[in-house]
mmCIF file of C-alpha atoms in Angstrom:
data_model
loop_
_atom_site.group_PDB
_atom_site.id
_atom_site.type_symbol
_atom_site.label_atom_id
_atom_site.label_comp_id
_atom_site.label_asym_id
_atom_site.label_seq_id
_atom_site.Cartn_x
_atom_site.Cartn_y
_atom_site.Cartn_z
ATOM 1 C CA MET A 1 128.298 114.725 189.804
ATOM 2 C CA PHE A 2 131.963 116.478 189.486
ATOM 3 C CA ASP A 3 131.486 118.484 192.352
ATOM 4 C CA ILE A 4 131.873 115.154 194.128
ATOM 5 C CA ALA A 5 134.244 113.823 192.518
ATOM 6 C CA GLY A 6 136.779 112.858 194.931
ATOM 7 C CA GLU A 7 134.272 110.894 197.177
ATOM 8 C CA LEU A 8 132.382 108.900 194.452
ATOM 9 C CA HIS A 9 136.015 107.918 192.712
ATOM 10 C CA ARG A 10 137.119 106.427 196.819
ATOM 11 C CA TRP A 11 133.742 104.481 196.413
ATOM 12 C CA LEU A 12 134.488 102.885 192.929
ATOM 13 C CA ALA A 13 138.043 101.821 194.124
ATOM 14 C CA GLU A 14 136.398 100.419 197.279
ATOM 15 C CA GLY A 15 134.130 98.640 195.208
ATOM 16 C CA ARG A 16 130.851 100.605 197.318
ATOM 17 C CA GLU A 17 127.202 100.009 195.626
ATOM 18 C CA PHE A 18 125.905 103.228 196.036
ATOM 19 C CA ALA A 19 123.135 105.921 194.046
ATOM 20 C CA VAL A 20 124.038 108.859 192.855
ATOM 21 C CA ALA A 21 121.158 111.607 192.318
ATOM 22 C CA THR A 22 122.250 114.630 189.781
ATOM 23 C CA VAL A 23 120.412 117.881 188.761
ATOM 24 C CA VAL A 24 119.877 117.991 185.036
ATOM 25 C CA ALA A 25 117.737 120.464 185.075
ATOM 26 C CA VAL A 26 116.348 124.131 187.091
ATOM 27 C CA SER A 27 114.301 126.178 186.170
ATOM 28 C CA GLY A 28 113.118 129.382 187.861
ATOM 29 C CA SER A 29 114.888 130.026 192.004
ATOM 30 C CA ALA A 30 117.023 127.220 193.315
ATOM 31 C CA PRO A 31 120.273 126.684 195.444
ATOM 32 C CA ARG A 32 122.364 124.662 192.786
ATOM 33 C CA GLY A 33 122.365 124.539 189.179
ATOM 34 C CA PRO A 34 123.102 121.285 186.441
ATOM 35 C CA GLY A 35 125.322 119.071 187.988
ATOM 36 C CA ALA A 36 125.180 119.783 191.677
ATOM 37 C CA ALA A 37 125.260 115.817 192.732
ATOM 38 C CA LEU A 38 124.370 114.357 196.170
ATOM 39 C CA ALA A 39 124.852 110.210 196.719
ATOM 40 C CA VAL A 40 124.293 107.366 198.872
ATOM 41 C CA ASP A 41 126.207 104.036 199.501
ATOM 42 C CA SER A 42 124.220 101.136 200.562
ATOM 43 C CA GLY A 43 124.998 101.823 204.119
ATOM 44 C CA GLY A 44 123.670 104.475 204.319
ATOM 45 C CA THR A 45 126.245 107.128 203.781
ATOM 46 C CA VAL A 46 125.428 110.609 202.672
ATOM 47 C CA VAL A 47 127.712 112.728 200.695
ATOM 48 C CA GLY A 48 127.153 116.006 198.566
ATOM 49 C CA SER A 49 124.171 118.565 197.913
ATOM 50 C CA VAL A 50 121.151 118.603 195.612
ATOM 51 C CA SER A 51 119.355 121.514 197.019
ATOM 52 C CA GLY A 52 121.125 123.318 199.977
ATOM 53 C CA GLY A 53 118.307 120.971 202.299
ATOM 54 C CA CYS A 54 115.178 121.974 200.426
ATOM 55 C CA VAL A 55 114.815 118.505 198.940
ATOM 56 C CA GLU A 56 117.594 116.681 200.514
ATOM 57 C CA GLY A 57 115.070 113.830 202.775
ATOM 58 C CA ALA A 58 112.925 112.888 200.361
ATOM 59 C CA VAL A 59 116.672 112.446 197.257
ATOM 60 C CA TYR A 60 117.652 110.816 199.845
ATOM 61 C CA GLU A 61 114.895 107.906 199.820
ATOM 62 C CA LEU A 62 115.010 108.067 195.936
ATOM 63 C CA CYS A 63 118.649 106.634 195.828
ATOM 64 C CA ALA A 64 118.044 104.198 198.769
ATOM 65 C CA GLN A 65 115.010 102.878 196.494
ATOM 66 C CA ALA A 66 117.496 102.576 193.253
ATOM 67 C CA ILE A 67 120.321 100.916 195.380
ATOM 68 C CA GLU A 68 117.295 98.413 196.096
ATOM 69 C CA ASP A 69 115.425 97.671 192.620
ATOM 70 C CA GLY A 70 118.356 99.130 190.393
ATOM 71 C CA VAL A 71 116.459 101.516 188.196
ATOM 72 C CA THR A 72 117.188 104.970 187.211
ATOM 73 C CA ARG A 73 114.457 107.724 187.162
ATOM 74 C CA VAL A 74 113.958 111.313 186.628
ATOM 75 C CA GLU A 75 112.121 113.337 189.610
ATOM 76 C CA ARG A 76 110.883 116.817 189.110
ATOM 77 C CA PHE A 77 110.468 118.522 192.197
ATOM 78 C CA GLY A 78 109.149 122.481 192.788
ATOM 79 C CA TYR A 79 107.259 124.792 195.123
ATOM 80 C CA SER A 80 103.702 124.187 196.413
ATOM 81 C CA ASP A 81 101.664 125.990 197.747
ATOM 82 C CA GLU A 82 99.872 123.466 200.388
ATOM 83 C CA ASP A 83 102.754 121.742 200.898
ATOM 84 C CA ALA A 84 105.964 124.217 200.202
ATOM 85 C CA PHE A 85 107.946 122.707 203.195
ATOM 86 C CA ALA A 86 107.462 119.255 203.003
ATOM 87 C CA VAL A 87 108.797 117.889 199.543
ATOM 88 C CA GLY A 88 109.544 120.793 197.394
ATOM 89 C CA LEU A 89 111.680 123.598 196.818
ATOM 90 C CA THR A 90 110.140 127.009 198.882
ATOM 91 C CA CYS A 91 112.228 129.468 197.322
ATOM 92 C CA GLY A 92 110.018 128.857 194.344
ATOM 93 C CA GLY A 93 112.139 127.166 191.658
ATOM 94 C CA VAL A 94 111.949 123.671 190.169
ATOM 95 C CA ILE A 95 114.600 121.086 189.302
ATOM 96 C CA ASP A 96 114.844 118.131 187.739
ATOM 97 C CA ILE A 97 116.772 115.521 189.561
ATOM 98 C CA MET A 98 118.227 112.074 187.628
ATOM 99 C CA VAL A 99 119.018 109.393 189.977
ATOM 100 C CA THR A 100 121.298 106.543 189.114
ATOM 101 C CA PRO A 101 121.947 103.284 190.961
ATOM 102 C CA VAL A 102 125.641 101.698 190.360
ATOM 103 C CA PRO A 103 125.150 98.646 191.738
ATOM 104 C CA ALA A 104 128.556 96.322 192.323
ATOM 105 C CA ARG A 105 128.990 94.706 189.258
ATOM 106 C CA ALA A 106 127.342 97.630 186.645
ATOM 107 C CA PRO A 107 128.567 98.542 183.251
ATOM 108 C CA VAL A 108 129.099 101.950 183.454
ATOM 109 C CA ARG A 109 131.063 101.974 186.450
ATOM 110 C CA PRO A 110 134.350 101.720 184.516
ATOM 111 C CA VAL A 111 133.352 104.798 182.595
ATOM 112 C CA LEU A 112 132.546 106.720 185.615
ATOM 113 C CA ARG A 113 135.586 105.684 187.239
ATOM 114 C CA ALA A 114 137.832 107.460 184.293
ATOM 115 C CA ALA A 115 136.107 110.580 184.256
ATOM 116 C CA LEU A 116 136.247 111.090 187.943
ATOM 117 C CA SER A 117 140.181 109.961 187.706
ATOM 118 C CA ALA A 118 140.263 112.337 184.863
ATOM 119 C CA ALA A 119 138.642 115.396 187.475
ATOM 120 C CA ALA A 120 140.709 114.446 190.338
ATOM 121 C CA ARG A 121 143.841 114.793 187.879
ATOM 122 C CA GLY A 122 142.152 118.282 186.525
ATOM 123 C CA GLU A 123 142.143 116.988 183.438
ATOM 124 C CA PRO A 124 138.607 118.374 181.378
ATOM 125 C CA GLY A 125 135.985 115.744 180.306
ATOM 126 C CA ALA A 126 132.506 115.317 179.386
ATOM 127 C CA LEU A 127 130.386 112.444 180.979
ATOM 128 C CA VAL A 128 127.072 112.035 178.711
ATOM 129 C CA ARG A 129 124.041 110.519 179.691
ATOM 130 C CA ALA A 130 120.564 110.359 178.779
ATOM 131 C CA VAL A 131 117.516 111.625 181.102
ATOM 132 C CA ALA A 132 114.554 111.594 178.678
ATOM 133 C CA GLY A 133 114.032 108.580 175.843
ATOM 134 C CA PRO A 134 113.941 104.852 175.903
ATOM 135 C CA PRO A 135 114.578 102.866 178.809
ATOM 136 C CA GLU A 136 117.629 101.045 178.194
ATOM 137 C CA LEU A 137 119.091 104.324 177.670
ATOM 138 C CA LEU A 138 118.839 105.400 181.011
ATOM 139 C CA GLY A 139 121.567 104.226 183.288
ATOM 140 C CA GLY A 140 124.242 104.383 180.419
ATOM 141 C CA ALA A 141 127.571 106.941 180.081
ATOM 142 C CA LEU A 142 129.860 107.908 177.655
ATOM 143 C CA LEU A 143 133.159 110.171 178.961
ATOM 144 C CA VAL A 144 134.477 112.479 176.151
ATOM 145 C CA ARG A 145 137.716 113.991 176.142
ATOM 146 C CA PRO A 146 138.934 117.443 174.304
ATOM 147 C CA ASP A 147 140.228 115.134 171.263
ATOM 148 C CA GLY A 148 136.639 113.838 170.611
ATOM 149 C CA SER A 149 137.951 110.415 171.627
ATOM 150 C CA TYR A 150 135.091 108.341 173.885
ATOM 151 C CA GLU A 151 134.721 105.152 176.062
ATOM 152 C CA GLY A 152 131.574 104.035 177.802
ATOM 153 C CA GLY A 153 128.544 103.724 175.267
ATOM 154 C CA LEU A 154 124.456 104.990 176.173
ATOM 155 C CA GLY A 155 123.314 101.693 175.161
ATOM 156 C CA GLY A 156 121.729 102.596 172.120
ATOM 157 C CA THR A 157 123.739 102.337 168.564
ATOM 158 C CA ALA A 158 127.129 103.221 167.803
ATOM 159 C CA GLU A 159 125.315 106.175 165.229
ATOM 160 C CA LEU A 160 123.813 107.391 169.005
ATOM 161 C CA ASP A 161 127.506 107.197 170.701
ATOM 162 C CA ARG A 162 129.077 108.989 168.128
ATOM 163 C CA THR A 163 125.957 111.803 167.523
ATOM 164 C CA ALA A 164 126.204 112.482 171.534
ATOM 165 C CA ALA A 165 130.176 112.644 171.557
ATOM 166 C CA GLY A 166 129.862 115.582 169.094
ATOM 167 C CA GLU A 167 127.502 117.056 170.969
ATOM 168 C CA ALA A 168 128.889 116.984 174.278
ATOM 169 C CA GLY A 169 132.484 117.854 172.521
ATOM 170 C CA ALA A 170 130.771 121.114 171.859
ATOM 171 C CA LEU A 171 129.750 121.848 175.641
ATOM 172 C CA LEU A 172 132.716 121.032 177.108
ATOM 173 C CA ASP A 173 134.644 123.423 174.265
ATOM 174 C CA ALA A 174 132.691 125.813 176.160
ATOM 175 C CA GLY A 175 132.722 124.672 179.125
ATOM 176 C CA ARG A 176 129.409 124.346 180.299
ATOM 177 C CA THR A 177 126.852 121.871 181.506
ATOM 178 C CA GLY A 178 123.145 121.118 180.074
ATOM 179 C CA THR A 179 120.740 119.093 178.105
ATOM 180 C CA VAL A 180 120.997 118.647 174.708
ATOM 181 C CA VAL A 181 118.114 117.448 172.883
ATOM 182 C CA LEU A 182 118.183 114.533 169.575
ATOM 183 C CA PRO A 183 114.901 114.714 168.230
ATOM 184 C CA ALA A 184 113.175 111.774 166.459
ATOM 185 C CA GLY A 185 115.496 111.160 162.801
ATOM 186 C CA GLY A 186 118.975 111.512 164.720
ATOM 187 C CA ALA A 187 118.911 115.722 164.116
ATOM 188 C CA GLY A 188 120.892 117.178 167.259
ATOM 189 C CA ARG A 189 120.015 120.578 168.239
ATOM 190 C CA GLY A 190 122.793 121.319 170.051
ATOM 191 C CA PRO A 191 126.079 123.256 169.688
ATOM 192 C CA ALA A 192 127.309 120.826 166.922
ATOM 193 C CA ARG A 193 124.203 119.821 165.455
ATOM 194 C CA THR A 194 125.012 116.227 163.768
ATOM 195 C CA GLU A 195 122.508 114.418 161.135
ATOM 196 C CA SER A 196 122.113 110.764 161.548
ATOM 197 C CA GLY A 197 121.900 108.843 157.986
ATOM 198 C CA ASP A 198 120.796 105.352 159.114
ATOM 199 C CA GLY A 199 118.203 106.497 160.863
ATOM 200 C CA SER A 200 119.663 105.242 164.083
ATOM 201 C CA ALA A 201 118.432 107.381 166.212
ATOM 202 C CA CYS A 202 115.709 106.717 168.910
ATOM 203 C CA PRO A 203 112.000 107.220 166.532
ATOM 204 C CA GLY A 204 110.943 109.394 169.982
ATOM 205 C CA GLY A 205 114.198 111.547 170.193
ATOM 206 C CA VAL A 206 116.068 111.013 173.144
ATOM 207 C CA THR A 207 117.195 114.051 176.218
ATOM 208 C CA LEU A 208 120.959 113.766 177.089
ATOM 209 C CA PHE A 209 122.637 115.352 179.960
ATOM 210 C CA VAL A 210 126.268 116.544 179.677
ATOM 211 C CA GLU A 211 128.093 116.990 182.211
ATOM 212 C CA SER A 212 131.365 119.015 181.343
ATOM 213 C CA SER A 213 135.074 118.878 183.545
ATOM 214 C CA GLN A 214 137.607 122.065 183.515
ATOM 215 C CA PRO A 215 140.882 122.677 185.545
ATOM 216 C CA PRO A 216 140.066 125.256 187.724
ATOM 217 C CA PRO A 217 140.244 128.774 186.859
ATOM 218 C CA ARG A 218 143.864 130.573 187.706
ATOM 219 C CA MET A 219 143.696 133.406 189.964
ATOM 220 C CA ILE A 220 147.659 134.992 190.392
ATOM 221 C CA VAL A 221 147.872 137.558 192.990
ATOM 222 C CA PHE A 222 150.561 140.006 191.965
ATOM 223 C CA GLY A 223 152.792 140.585 195.116
ATOM 224 C CA ALA A 224 153.923 139.059 197.749
ATOM 225 C CA ILE A 225 152.146 140.899 201.011
ATOM 226 C CA ASP A 226 150.269 140.011 204.202
ATOM 227 C CA PHE A 227 146.536 140.803 202.045
ATOM 228 C CA ALA A 228 148.018 138.349 199.461
ATOM 229 C CA ALA A 229 147.997 136.195 202.615
ATOM 230 C CA ALA A 230 144.582 136.247 202.992
ATOM 231 C CA LEU A 231 143.749 135.965 199.476
ATOM 232 C CA VAL A 232 145.610 133.337 198.959
ATOM 233 C CA ARG A 233 142.677 131.591 201.300
ATOM 234 C CA ALA A 234 140.115 132.859 199.647
ATOM 235 C CA GLY A 235 140.175 132.148 196.207
ATOM 236 C CA LYS A 236 141.481 128.666 197.337
ATOM 237 C CA PHE A 237 137.852 128.731 199.186
ATOM 238 C CA LEU A 238 136.021 129.780 195.789
ATOM 239 C CA GLY A 239 137.848 126.817 193.746
ATOM 240 C CA TYR A 240 140.562 128.579 192.162
ATOM 241 C CA HIS A 241 144.111 127.333 191.432
ATOM 242 C CA VAL A 242 146.136 129.961 193.218
ATOM 243 C CA THR A 243 149.740 130.969 191.666
ATOM 244 C CA VAL A 244 151.488 133.959 193.882
ATOM 245 C CA CYS A 245 154.187 135.497 191.945
ATOM 246 C CA ASP A 246 156.429 138.720 193.763
ATOM 247 C CA ALA A 247 160.073 139.798 192.641
ATOM 248 C CA ARG A 248 162.003 139.671 195.251
ATOM 249 C CA PRO A 249 162.878 135.700 196.611
ATOM 250 C CA VAL A 250 162.863 136.675 200.265
ATOM 251 C CA PHE A 251 159.125 137.726 200.490
ATOM 252 C CA VAL A 252 157.594 134.544 198.354
ATOM 253 C CA THR A 253 158.232 131.749 199.981
ATOM 254 C CA ARG A 254 156.646 128.700 200.905
ATOM 255 C CA ALA A 255 156.723 129.386 204.340
ATOM 256 C CA ARG A 256 154.813 132.565 203.965
ATOM 257 C CA PHE A 257 152.256 130.801 201.057
ATOM 258 C CA PRO A 258 151.540 127.779 202.264
ATOM 259 C CA GLU A 259 148.080 127.125 200.118
ATOM 260 C CA ALA A 260 149.279 128.195 197.065
ATOM 261 C CA ASP A 261 149.352 126.169 194.715
ATOM 262 C CA GLU A 262 152.006 127.887 193.059
ATOM 263 C CA ILE A 263 155.067 130.629 194.229
ATOM 264 C CA VAL A 264 156.925 132.346 191.515
ATOM 265 C CA ALA A 265 160.112 134.444 192.225
ATOM 266 C CA ASP A 266 160.297 136.475 189.067
ATOM 267 C CA TRP A 267 159.290 140.197 187.704
ATOM 268 C CA PRO A 268 155.109 139.834 187.320
ATOM 269 C CA HIS A 269 155.339 141.879 183.730
ATOM 270 C CA ARG A 270 158.039 139.241 182.731
ATOM 271 C CA TYR A 271 156.065 135.884 184.371
ATOM 272 C CA LEU A 272 152.702 137.323 183.310
ATOM 273 C CA PRO A 273 153.115 136.873 178.987
ATOM 274 C CA SER A 274 155.314 133.614 179.762
ATOM 275 C CA THR A 275 152.265 131.823 181.811
ATOM 276 C CA ARG A 276 148.944 130.280 180.587
ATOM 277 C CA THR A 277 146.079 132.276 180.917
ATOM 278 C CA ASP A 278 142.120 132.448 179.548
ATOM 279 C CA ALA A 279 139.112 134.011 179.777
ATOM 280 C CA ARG A 280 138.223 133.005 183.237
ATOM 281 C CA THR A 281 141.816 133.732 184.850
ATOM 282 C CA VAL A 282 141.817 136.463 187.766
ATOM 283 C CA LEU A 283 144.783 138.817 188.296
ATOM 284 C CA CYS A 284 144.977 140.941 191.487
ATOM 285 C CA VAL A 285 148.009 143.398 191.594
ATOM 286 C CA LEU A 286 148.893 143.961 195.158
ATOM 287 C CA THR A 287 151.820 144.957 194.320
ATOM 288 C CA HIS A 288 151.443 148.933 195.546
ATOM 289 C CA ASP A 289 154.772 150.082 193.724
ATOM 290 C CA ALA A 290 154.839 152.017 190.540
ATOM 291 C CA LYS A 291 158.109 150.040 189.141
ATOM 292 C CA PHE A 292 155.929 146.335 189.533
ATOM 293 C CA ASP A 293 152.440 147.346 188.716
ATOM 294 C CA VAL A 294 152.221 149.544 185.829
ATOM 295 C CA PRO A 295 154.690 147.363 183.183
ATOM 296 C CA LEU A 296 152.512 144.339 184.847
ATOM 297 C CA LEU A 297 148.982 146.120 184.351
ATOM 298 C CA LYS A 298 150.101 146.943 180.902
ATOM 299 C CA VAL A 299 150.390 143.558 180.041
ATOM 300 C CA ALA A 300 147.761 142.310 181.556
ATOM 301 C CA LEU A 301 144.781 144.862 180.643
ATOM 302 C CA GLY A 302 145.883 143.514 176.685
ATOM 303 C CA LEU A 303 144.826 139.789 177.829
ATOM 304 C CA PRO A 304 141.668 138.140 177.198
ATOM 305 C CA VAL A 305 140.783 137.646 181.268
ATOM 306 C CA ALA A 306 138.136 137.587 182.917
ATOM 307 C CA PHE A 307 139.418 140.085 185.774
ATOM 308 C CA VAL A 308 142.208 142.837 186.763
ATOM 309 C CA GLY A 309 142.192 144.552 190.079
ATOM 310 C CA ALA A 310 144.655 146.151 191.820
ATOM 311 C CA LEU A 311 145.003 147.564 195.141
ATOM 312 C CA GLY A 312 145.267 151.083 196.153
ATOM 313 C CA SER A 313 144.039 154.358 197.204
ATOM 314 C CA ARG A 314 142.226 156.741 195.165
ATOM 315 C CA ARG A 315 144.977 158.723 195.073
ATOM 316 C CA THR A 316 146.973 155.735 194.401
ATOM 317 C CA HIS A 317 144.950 155.304 191.255
ATOM 318 C CA ALA A 318 144.585 158.019 190.137
ATOM 319 C CA ASP A 319 148.230 158.194 189.860
ATOM 320 C CA ARG A 320 148.648 154.747 188.200
ATOM 321 C CA GLU A 321 145.960 155.335 185.778
ATOM 322 C CA ARG A 322 148.209 158.899 185.085
ATOM 323 C CA ARG A 323 151.637 156.643 184.154
ATOM 324 C CA LEU A 324 149.191 154.079 182.478
ATOM 325 C CA ARG A 325 148.374 156.629 180.022
ATOM 326 C CA GLU A 326 151.737 158.039 179.298
ATOM 327 C CA ALA A 327 153.120 154.255 179.257
ATOM 328 C CA GLY A 328 150.617 154.094 175.854
ATOM 329 C CA VAL A 329 147.415 152.349 177.468
ATOM 330 C CA GLY A 330 144.348 153.043 176.056
ATOM 331 C CA GLU A 331 141.069 154.545 177.543
ATOM 332 C CA ARG A 332 139.052 151.236 176.828
ATOM 333 C CA GLU A 333 141.974 149.002 177.839
ATOM 334 C CA LEU A 334 141.957 150.908 181.162
ATOM 335 C CA SER A 335 138.043 150.642 181.552
ATOM 336 C CA ARG A 336 138.852 147.244 182.464
ATOM 337 C CA LEU A 337 140.409 148.215 185.561
ATOM 338 C CA ARG A 338 139.038 147.257 188.747
ATOM 339 C CA SER A 339 140.610 149.698 190.851
ATOM 340 C CA PRO A 340 140.413 150.045 193.926
ATOM 341 C CA ILE A 341 139.939 146.700 193.890
ATOM 342 C CA GLY A 342 137.378 145.198 196.113
ATOM 343 C CA LEU A 343 133.616 146.278 197.015
ATOM 344 C CA ASP A 344 133.141 148.513 199.603
ATOM 345 C CA LEU A 345 132.944 146.591 202.905
ATOM 346 C CA GLY A 346 134.716 148.898 205.123
ATOM 347 C CA ALA A 347 137.191 146.269 204.827
ATOM 348 C CA ARG A 348 139.971 146.884 207.650
ATOM 349 C CA THR A 349 142.224 143.824 208.081
ATOM 350 C CA PRO A 350 144.082 141.766 205.566
ATOM 351 C CA GLU A 351 141.046 139.092 205.885
ATOM 352 C CA GLU A 352 138.219 141.559 205.463
ATOM 353 C CA THR A 353 139.606 143.185 202.751
ATOM 354 C CA ALA A 354 140.706 139.543 201.048
ATOM 355 C CA LEU A 355 136.752 138.823 201.432
ATOM 356 C CA SER A 356 135.814 142.331 199.453
ATOM 357 C CA ILE A 357 137.943 141.273 196.560
ATOM 358 C CA ALA A 358 136.350 138.190 196.347
ATOM 359 C CA ALA A 359 133.105 139.345 196.975
ATOM 360 C CA GLU A 360 134.261 141.793 194.061
ATOM 361 C CA ILE A 361 135.043 138.775 192.078
ATOM 362 C CA VAL A 362 132.180 136.644 192.363
ATOM 363 C CA ALA A 363 130.093 139.671 191.099
ATOM 364 C CA SER A 364 131.825 140.345 188.613
ATOM 365 C CA ARG A 365 132.022 137.013 187.397
ATOM 366 C CA ARG A 366 128.543 136.158 188.437
ATOM 367 C CA GLY A 367 126.704 139.476 187.595
ATOM 368 C CA GLY A 368 126.065 140.691 190.523
ATOM 369 C CA THR A 369 126.120 144.643 191.600
ATOM 370 C CA GLY A 370 126.874 144.053 195.502
ATOM 371 C CA ALA A 371 123.961 145.937 196.916
ATOM 372 C CA PRO A 372 122.295 143.856 199.991
ATOM 373 C CA LEU A 373 119.692 142.004 198.720
ATOM 374 C CA THR A 374 117.559 143.350 201.635
ATOM 375 C CA GLU A 375 117.675 146.394 199.463
ATOM 376 C CA SER A 376 117.812 145.130 195.875
ATOM 377 C CA GLY A 377 114.544 143.797 194.064
ATOM 378 C CA THR A 378 116.675 142.125 191.465
ATOM 379 C CA PRO A 379 116.275 138.229 191.141
ATOM 380 C CA ILE A 380 118.536 136.262 193.499
ATOM 381 C CA HIS A 381 119.398 133.393 190.845
ATOM 382 C CA ARG A 382 119.006 135.358 187.856
ATOM 383 C CA ASP A 383 122.120 133.756 185.850
ATOM 384 C CA GLY A 384 119.774 131.571 183.569
ATOM 385 C CA ARG A 385 120.817 128.436 185.075
ATOM 386 C CA ASN A 386 117.519 126.940 183.443
ATOM 387 C CA THR A 387 119.721 126.442 180.169
ATOM 388 C CA PRO A 388 123.543 125.662 179.808
ATOM 389 C CA ALA A 389 125.214 126.477 182.794
ATOM 390 C CA ALA A 390 128.895 127.033 183.204
ATOM 391 C CA ALA A 391 131.099 124.703 184.517
#
């Protein structure tokens, strides 16, 4: 439900009663992955989406029913030859959706408020809910923080909460969302296997849904040129925290990049090693000048980031590679460089170029080919979303 955190946090602050439907499992081809959510308040207002339109009408009715009867339920929606265009996924997939009522005085409200507030502030955390097991566990929630502390409860024993927190912490560390099965007897089968010595786990086992929230990944754009302004907008659209860095203060200004989260006036090769990067970080080098991009790329290609790309013609790229080799950059590091940056869209304008760069970033992140779907026989959704998915 973190994809609609802002709206739900406001609803909680306003004291609204509502029900939230969350995708908890996906198999086959489906428009949205685990964690996608739709919520309906007691007045009929709707926010979010769970399927891109395939089953929204039916899920709306389930939410309305949950508001009325206060019962948490899990429903499965899938492809049906007889009724494909009624209630089902015509794309051929199957999704499991948990519908949870949140009445005005529900014990779960403080936990949801804390989780959604932390997400809105960009703080990491994992929200744990039971999707299968004894009825008394359905509707509870546990908020787990990176340091292992937690608040709330699933409605079972303290040992169950401790076990759930351990399992959720492992998924949170990896930034992943998905299910964890705790079989009868208390043995966890998730990333952080634990044992319940006192037999406090549920006799029939319990399935937990762990929804991880991490700060947005970073996109750092080097070079305060017109193409950079368009790329900032594309990066924000994709959900990145975008920084623009250039050594020339006259060009890297808030007036020129009003949508950037940060603007930095510093030499790129000096700024990059001093700032936070991780395995999700995207680096886009648009400086297009050897005195800037060669020392910068020498640093960038040695960092464990997700993507390093550089703007320029093929002639510029060949010269850049020669200069990097002369600077001591090895072939293994050079193989990580995406240059000229962007997919071949025939782009001409800054906006079109930004689109081509954004498309390559998405293809790199998701394992796409960049080929037209009309000419490709590969599955449209092939990222294994029936297993725990990246947050």
